[in-house]
Every structure is written in C-alpha cells, then in structure tokens.
mmCIF file of the C-alpha atoms, coordinates in Angstrom:
data_MODEL
# 
_entry.id   MODEL 
# 
loop_
_atom_site.group_PDB 
_atom_site.id 
_atom_site.type_symbol 
_atom_site.label_atom_id 
_atom_site.label_alt_id 
_atom_site.label_comp_id 
_atom_site.label_asym_id 
_atom_site.label_entity_id 
_atom_site.label_seq_id 
_atom_site.pdbx_PDB_ins_code 
_atom_site.Cartn_x 
_atom_site.Cartn_y 
_atom_site.Cartn_z 
_atom_site.occupancy 
_atom_site.B_iso_or_equiv 
_atom_site.pdbx_formal_charge 
_atom_site.auth_seq_id 
_atom_site.auth_comp_id 
_atom_site.auth_asym_id 
_atom_site.auth_atom_id 
_atom_site.pdbx_PDB_model_num 
ATOM 1   C CA . GLN A 1 1   ? -7.252  -9.958  -16.991 1.00 0.00 ? 1   GLN A CA 1 
ATOM 2   C CA . VAL A 1 2   ? -6.021  -8.543  -13.735 1.00 0.00 ? 2   VAL A CA 1 
ATOM 3   C CA . ARG A 1 3   ? -2.300  -7.694  -13.795 1.00 0.00 ? 3   ARG A CA 1 
ATOM 4   C CA . LEU A 1 4   ? -0.558  -7.100  -10.421 1.00 0.00 ? 4   LEU A CA 1 
ATOM 5   C CA . VAL A 1 5   ? 2.888   -5.630  -9.980  1.00 0.00 ? 5   VAL A CA 1 
ATOM 6   C CA . GLU A 1 6   ? 4.714   -5.546  -6.628  1.00 0.00 ? 6   GLU A CA 1 
ATOM 7   C CA . SER A 1 7   ? 7.575   -3.219  -5.597  1.00 0.00 ? 7   SER A CA 1 
ATOM 8   C CA . GLY A 1 8   ? 9.324   -2.077  -2.396  1.00 0.00 ? 8   GLY A CA 1 
ATOM 9   C CA . GLY A 1 9   ? 11.187  -5.228  -1.478  1.00 0.00 ? 9   GLY A CA 1 
ATOM 10  C CA . GLY A 1 10  ? 14.947  -4.997  -0.230  1.00 0.00 ? 10  GLY A CA 1 
ATOM 11  C CA . SER A 1 11  ? 17.308  -5.887  2.530   1.00 0.00 ? 11  SER A CA 1 
ATOM 12  C CA . VAL A 1 12  ? 17.022  -4.746  6.133   1.00 0.00 ? 12  VAL A CA 1 
ATOM 13  C CA . GLN A 1 13  ? 18.353  -5.579  9.393   1.00 0.00 ? 13  GLN A CA 1 
ATOM 14  C CA . ALA A 1 14  ? 16.184  -7.196  12.047  1.00 0.00 ? 14  ALA A CA 1 
ATOM 15  C CA . GLY A 1 15  ? 14.000  -4.508  13.650  1.00 0.00 ? 15  GLY A CA 1 
ATOM 16  C CA . GLY A 1 16  ? 13.826  -2.456  10.616  1.00 0.00 ? 16  GLY A CA 1 
ATOM 17  C CA . SER A 1 17  ? 10.738  -1.651  8.339   1.00 0.00 ? 17  SER A CA 1 
ATOM 18  C CA . LEU A 1 18  ? 9.819   -1.818  4.723   1.00 0.00 ? 18  LEU A CA 1 
ATOM 19  C CA . ARG A 1 19  ? 6.696   -0.817  2.873   1.00 0.00 ? 19  ARG A CA 1 
ATOM 20  C CA . LEU A 1 20  ? 5.572   -3.106  -0.111  1.00 0.00 ? 20  LEU A CA 1 
ATOM 21  C CA . SER A 1 21  ? 3.283   -1.834  -2.940  1.00 0.00 ? 21  SER A CA 1 
ATOM 22  C CA . CYS A 1 22  ? 1.091   -3.710  -5.359  1.00 0.00 ? 22  CYS A CA 1 
ATOM 23  C CA . THR A 1 23  ? -0.404  -1.844  -8.240  1.00 0.00 ? 23  THR A CA 1 
ATOM 24  C CA . HIS A 1 24  ? -3.160  -3.470  -10.168 1.00 0.00 ? 24  HIS A CA 1 
ATOM 25  C CA . SER A 1 25  ? -4.478  -2.770  -13.775 1.00 0.00 ? 25  SER A CA 1 
ATOM 26  C CA . GLU A 1 26  ? -7.929  -1.373  -14.286 1.00 0.00 ? 26  GLU A CA 1 
ATOM 27  C CA . TYR A 1 27  ? -10.320 -4.233  -14.700 1.00 0.00 ? 27  TYR A CA 1 
ATOM 28  C CA . ALA A 1 28  ? -14.155 -4.085  -14.836 1.00 0.00 ? 28  ALA A CA 1 
ATOM 29  C CA . TYR A 1 29  ? -14.588 -7.150  -12.755 1.00 0.00 ? 29  TYR A CA 1 
ATOM 30  C CA . MET A 1 30  ? -11.822 -6.528  -10.202 1.00 0.00 ? 30  MET A CA 1 
ATOM 31  C CA . PRO A 1 31  ? -11.923 -9.125  -7.482  1.00 0.00 ? 31  PRO A CA 1 
ATOM 32  C CA . VAL A 1 32  ? -13.190 -7.908  -4.071  1.00 0.00 ? 32  VAL A CA 1 
ATOM 33  C CA . CYS A 1 33  ? -10.213 -9.423  -2.009  1.00 0.00 ? 33  CYS A CA 1 
ATOM 34  C CA . MET A 1 34  ? -6.616  -8.708  -2.230  1.00 0.00 ? 34  MET A CA 1 
ATOM 35  C CA . ALA A 1 35  ? -3.909  -10.240 -0.187  1.00 0.00 ? 35  ALA A CA 1 
ATOM 36  C CA . TRP A 1 36  ? -0.223  -10.651 0.467   1.00 0.00 ? 36  TRP A CA 1 
ATOM 37  C CA . PHE A 1 37  ? 1.620   -14.066 0.517   1.00 0.00 ? 37  PHE A CA 1 
ATOM 38  C CA . ARG A 1 38  ? 5.083   -14.930 1.049   1.00 0.00 ? 38  ARG A CA 1 
ATOM 39  C CA . GLN A 1 39  ? 7.189   -17.864 -0.207  1.00 0.00 ? 39  GLN A CA 1 
ATOM 40  C CA . GLY A 1 40  ? 10.216  -19.121 1.629   1.00 0.00 ? 40  GLY A CA 1 
ATOM 41  C CA . PRO A 1 41  ? 13.000  -21.637 0.677   1.00 0.00 ? 41  PRO A CA 1 
ATOM 42  C CA . THR A 1 42  ? 10.484  -24.504 0.618   1.00 0.00 ? 42  THR A CA 1 
ATOM 43  C CA . ASN A 1 43  ? 8.376   -22.638 -2.131  1.00 0.00 ? 43  ASN A CA 1 
ATOM 44  C CA . LYS A 1 44  ? 5.206   -23.064 -0.085  1.00 0.00 ? 44  LYS A CA 1 
ATOM 45  C CA . ARG A 1 45  ? 3.112   -19.864 -0.162  1.00 0.00 ? 45  ARG A CA 1 
ATOM 46  C CA . GLU A 1 46  ? 1.998   -18.718 3.350   1.00 0.00 ? 46  GLU A CA 1 
ATOM 47  C CA . GLY A 1 47  ? -0.891  -16.108 3.631   1.00 0.00 ? 47  GLY A CA 1 
ATOM 48  C CA . VAL A 1 48  ? 0.341   -12.939 5.312   1.00 0.00 ? 48  VAL A CA 1 
ATOM 49  C CA . ALA A 1 49  ? -2.660  -10.511 5.251   1.00 0.00 ? 49  ALA A CA 1 
ATOM 50  C CA . THR A 1 50  ? -5.836  -9.880  3.324   1.00 0.00 ? 50  THR A CA 1 
ATOM 51  C CA . ILE A 1 51  ? -8.175  -6.945  2.787   1.00 0.00 ? 51  ILE A CA 1 
ATOM 52  C CA . ARG A 1 52  ? -11.616 -6.673  1.363   1.00 0.00 ? 52  ARG A CA 1 
ATOM 53  C CA . ARG A 1 53  ? -11.805 -3.779  -1.150  1.00 0.00 ? 53  ARG A CA 1 
ATOM 54  C CA . ARG A 1 54  ? -15.351 -2.311  -0.441  1.00 0.00 ? 54  ARG A CA 1 
ATOM 55  C CA . THR A 1 55  ? -15.301 -2.552  3.459   1.00 0.00 ? 55  THR A CA 1 
ATOM 56  C CA . GLY A 1 56  ? -11.504 -2.461  4.317   1.00 0.00 ? 56  GLY A CA 1 
ATOM 57  C CA . ASP A 1 57  ? -11.907 -5.482  6.582   1.00 0.00 ? 57  ASP A CA 1 
ATOM 58  C CA . THR A 1 58  ? -8.668  -7.199  7.125   1.00 0.00 ? 58  THR A CA 1 
ATOM 59  C CA . ASP A 1 59  ? -7.121  -10.321 8.492   1.00 0.00 ? 59  ASP A CA 1 
ATOM 60  C CA . TYR A 1 60  ? -3.552  -11.309 9.345   1.00 0.00 ? 60  TYR A CA 1 
ATOM 61  C CA . ALA A 1 61  ? -1.567  -14.427 10.043  1.00 0.00 ? 61  ALA A CA 1 
ATOM 62  C CA . ASP A 1 62  ? -0.738  -14.838 13.703  1.00 0.00 ? 62  ASP A CA 1 
ATOM 63  C CA . SER A 1 63  ? 2.986   -14.491 12.968  1.00 0.00 ? 63  SER A CA 1 
ATOM 64  C CA . VAL A 1 64  ? 2.704   -10.870 11.745  1.00 0.00 ? 64  VAL A CA 1 
ATOM 65  C CA . LYS A 1 65  ? -0.177  -9.514  13.816  1.00 0.00 ? 65  LYS A CA 1 
ATOM 66  C CA . GLY A 1 66  ? 0.888   -6.211  15.415  1.00 0.00 ? 66  GLY A CA 1 
ATOM 67  C CA . ARG A 1 67  ? 3.865   -5.763  13.156  1.00 0.00 ? 67  ARG A CA 1 
ATOM 68  C CA . PHE A 1 68  ? 2.407   -5.597  9.576   1.00 0.00 ? 68  PHE A CA 1 
ATOM 69  C CA . THR A 1 69  ? -0.458  -3.451  8.330   1.00 0.00 ? 69  THR A CA 1 
ATOM 70  C CA . ILE A 1 70  ? -2.247  -3.976  4.953   1.00 0.00 ? 70  ILE A CA 1 
ATOM 71  C CA . SER A 1 71  ? -3.988  -1.001  3.332   1.00 0.00 ? 71  SER A CA 1 
ATOM 72  C CA . LEU A 1 72  ? -5.534  0.041   0.088   1.00 0.00 ? 72  LEU A CA 1 
ATOM 73  C CA . ASP A 1 73  ? -5.547  3.353   -1.924  1.00 0.00 ? 73  ASP A CA 1 
ATOM 74  C CA . ASP A 1 74  ? -8.356  2.794   -4.524  1.00 0.00 ? 74  ASP A CA 1 
ATOM 75  C CA . ALA A 1 75  ? -7.615  6.109   -6.259  1.00 0.00 ? 75  ALA A CA 1 
ATOM 76  C CA . LYS A 1 76  ? -4.041  4.834   -7.035  1.00 0.00 ? 76  LYS A CA 1 
ATOM 77  C CA . ASN A 1 77  ? -5.105  1.096   -7.613  1.00 0.00 ? 77  ASN A CA 1 
ATOM 78  C CA . THR A 1 78  ? -2.497  0.270   -5.170  1.00 0.00 ? 78  THR A CA 1 
ATOM 79  C CA . MET A 1 79  ? -2.357  -2.064  -2.054  1.00 0.00 ? 79  MET A CA 1 
ATOM 80  C CA . TYR A 1 80  ? 0.314   -1.672  0.523   1.00 0.00 ? 80  TYR A CA 1 
ATOM 81  C CA . LEU A 1 81  ? 1.929   -3.737  3.187   1.00 0.00 ? 81  LEU A CA 1 
ATOM 82  C CA . GLN A 1 82  ? 3.700   -1.802  5.937   1.00 0.00 ? 82  GLN A CA 1 
ATOM 83  C CA . MET A 1 83  ? 6.147   -4.178  7.657   1.00 0.00 ? 83  MET A CA 1 
ATOM 84  C CA . ASP A 1 84  ? 7.702   -3.073  10.997  1.00 0.00 ? 84  ASP A CA 1 
ATOM 85  C CA . SER A 1 85  ? 9.753   -4.917  13.591  1.00 0.00 ? 85  SER A CA 1 
ATOM 86  C CA . LEU A 1 86  ? 11.010  -7.309  10.880  1.00 0.00 ? 86  LEU A CA 1 
ATOM 87  C CA . LYS A 1 87  ? 12.554  -10.629 11.849  1.00 0.00 ? 87  LYS A CA 1 
ATOM 88  C CA . PRO A 1 88  ? 14.954  -12.929 9.926   1.00 0.00 ? 88  PRO A CA 1 
ATOM 89  C CA . GLY A 1 89  ? 11.854  -15.371 9.678   1.00 0.00 ? 89  GLY A CA 1 
ATOM 90  C CA . ASP A 1 90  ? 10.005  -12.737 7.409   1.00 0.00 ? 90  ASP A CA 1 
ATOM 91  C CA . THR A 1 91  ? 12.512  -13.411 4.763   1.00 0.00 ? 91  THR A CA 1 
ATOM 92  C CA . GLY A 1 92  ? 11.005  -14.548 1.494   1.00 0.00 ? 92  GLY A CA 1 
ATOM 93  C CA . THR A 1 93  ? 9.443   -13.499 -1.749  1.00 0.00 ? 93  THR A CA 1 
ATOM 94  C CA . TYR A 1 94  ? 6.351   -11.442 -1.143  1.00 0.00 ? 94  TYR A CA 1 
ATOM 95  C CA . LEU A 1 95  ? 3.615   -11.819 -3.721  1.00 0.00 ? 95  LEU A CA 1 
ATOM 96  C CA . CYS A 1 96  ? 0.239   -9.917  -4.082  1.00 0.00 ? 96  CYS A CA 1 
ATOM 97  C CA . ALA A 1 97  ? -2.907  -11.719 -5.098  1.00 0.00 ? 97  ALA A CA 1 
ATOM 98  C CA . ALA A 1 98  ? -6.520  -10.971 -5.887  1.00 0.00 ? 98  ALA A CA 1 
ATOM 99  C CA . GLY A 1 99  ? -9.506  -13.267 -5.627  1.00 0.00 ? 99  GLY A CA 1 
ATOM 100 C CA . TRP A 1 100 ? -13.126 -13.615 -4.598  1.00 0.00 ? 100 TRP A CA 1 
ATOM 101 C CA . VAL A 1 101 ? -12.686 -15.140 -1.032  1.00 0.00 ? 101 VAL A CA 1 
ATOM 102 C CA . CYS A 1 102 ? -11.060 -12.963 1.594   1.00 0.00 ? 102 CYS A CA 1 
ATOM 103 C CA . ASP A 1 103 ? -8.973  -15.415 3.601   1.00 0.00 ? 103 ASP A CA 1 
ATOM 104 C CA . LEU A 1 104 ? -5.443  -16.556 3.621   1.00 0.00 ? 104 LEU A CA 1 
ATOM 105 C CA . ASP A 1 105 ? -5.968  -19.686 1.677   1.00 0.00 ? 105 ASP A CA 1 
ATOM 106 C CA . VAL A 1 106 ? -3.688  -19.632 -1.508  1.00 0.00 ? 106 VAL A CA 1 
ATOM 107 C CA . ASP A 1 107 ? -6.247  -21.725 -3.485  1.00 0.00 ? 107 ASP A CA 1 
ATOM 108 C CA . HIS A 1 108 ? -8.895  -18.875 -3.079  1.00 0.00 ? 108 HIS A CA 1 
ATOM 109 C CA . TYR A 1 109 ? -6.861  -16.430 -5.244  1.00 0.00 ? 109 TYR A CA 1 
ATOM 110 C CA . ASN A 1 110 ? -7.053  -16.249 -9.048  1.00 0.00 ? 110 ASN A CA 1 
ATOM 111 C CA . TYR A 1 111 ? -4.503  -13.589 -9.865  1.00 0.00 ? 111 TYR A CA 1 
ATOM 112 C CA . TRP A 1 112 ? -0.819  -13.242 -8.765  1.00 0.00 ? 112 TRP A CA 1 
ATOM 113 C CA . GLY A 1 113 ? 1.947   -10.830 -9.202  1.00 0.00 ? 113 GLY A CA 1 
ATOM 114 C CA . GLN A 1 114 ? 5.541   -11.810 -9.900  1.00 0.00 ? 114 GLN A CA 1 
ATOM 115 C CA . GLY A 1 115 ? 6.790   -11.116 -6.311  1.00 0.00 ? 115 GLY A CA 1 
ATOM 116 C CA . THR A 1 116 ? 9.380   -8.928  -4.591  1.00 0.00 ? 116 THR A CA 1 
ATOM 117 C CA . GLN A 1 117 ? 12.226  -10.139 -2.417  1.00 0.00 ? 117 GLN A CA 1 
ATOM 118 C CA . VAL A 1 118 ? 12.492  -9.225  1.195   1.00 0.00 ? 118 VAL A CA 1 
ATOM 119 C CA . THR A 1 119 ? 15.625  -10.238 3.180   1.00 0.00 ? 119 THR A CA 1 
ATOM 120 C CA . VAL A 1 120 ? 15.941  -9.637  6.891   1.00 0.00 ? 120 VAL A CA 1 
ATOM 121 C CA . SER A 1 121 ? 19.478  -10.204 8.393   1.00 0.00 ? 121 SER A CA 1 
ATOM 122 C CA . SER A 1 122 ? 20.056  -10.723 12.068  1.00 0.00 ? 122 SER A CA 1 
# 
C-alpha cells in the first residue's frame, strides 16, 4: 500500500511563492506516475502537474504553465511542486497522487494523500 503525505502549504499574497512536498512510503510496486491535483470550493479535483518517475517527463495544466514546476527526488522518496507567481485562483487543497497513467485525469490515480491547504490573498 502506497502512503503519500503532503506538506508545505500555507498562506501567501498574490505574486508570492510556495513549495509543496509529497513524501511516499517505500513500496515494491510503486506506480510510475505521480501528480499534483487541487480541490477548490466545489470539491472537484483539477489536475495541476504530473511527472513520470523513470524519465522525468512532465505535463502541466494550462493554468499553471510557466509558474509551477514539478520535480522528484527519488533518493528522498519525495515529489515537489514549486509554485511561483501565485494568484488567488490557485487557492485550494493540494493533493498528491500516484498511478499508472501519466496524465491529469483524476480517474487514473490509485493512491492519494490527505492534502495541504494553499491560500493566496489579493
């Protein structure tokens, strides 16, 4: 069973930066894809960024391209999301996920963390 734990959320003003971390447990059959999703007031989960563990290939939602950067440190079993030039629309609960299809479709991810809150004020 893969366990994912997020950290690094907080409150910032628009234009600021935050770095989120997602640490996963050791697991013999760790999925090859990891991703960040966010959940706003409607509770709908929106894909933000995904990364393939073996190649480092990434993909981003159009709304965050050029502002967010996803990365992995396999030695630390940790995935990161560097968020720059934050906007009030980025506010939400950010969740990390692991699965076997590297895209931004919520249905393709099998394992989820509990989430960390990000609040961006204007």
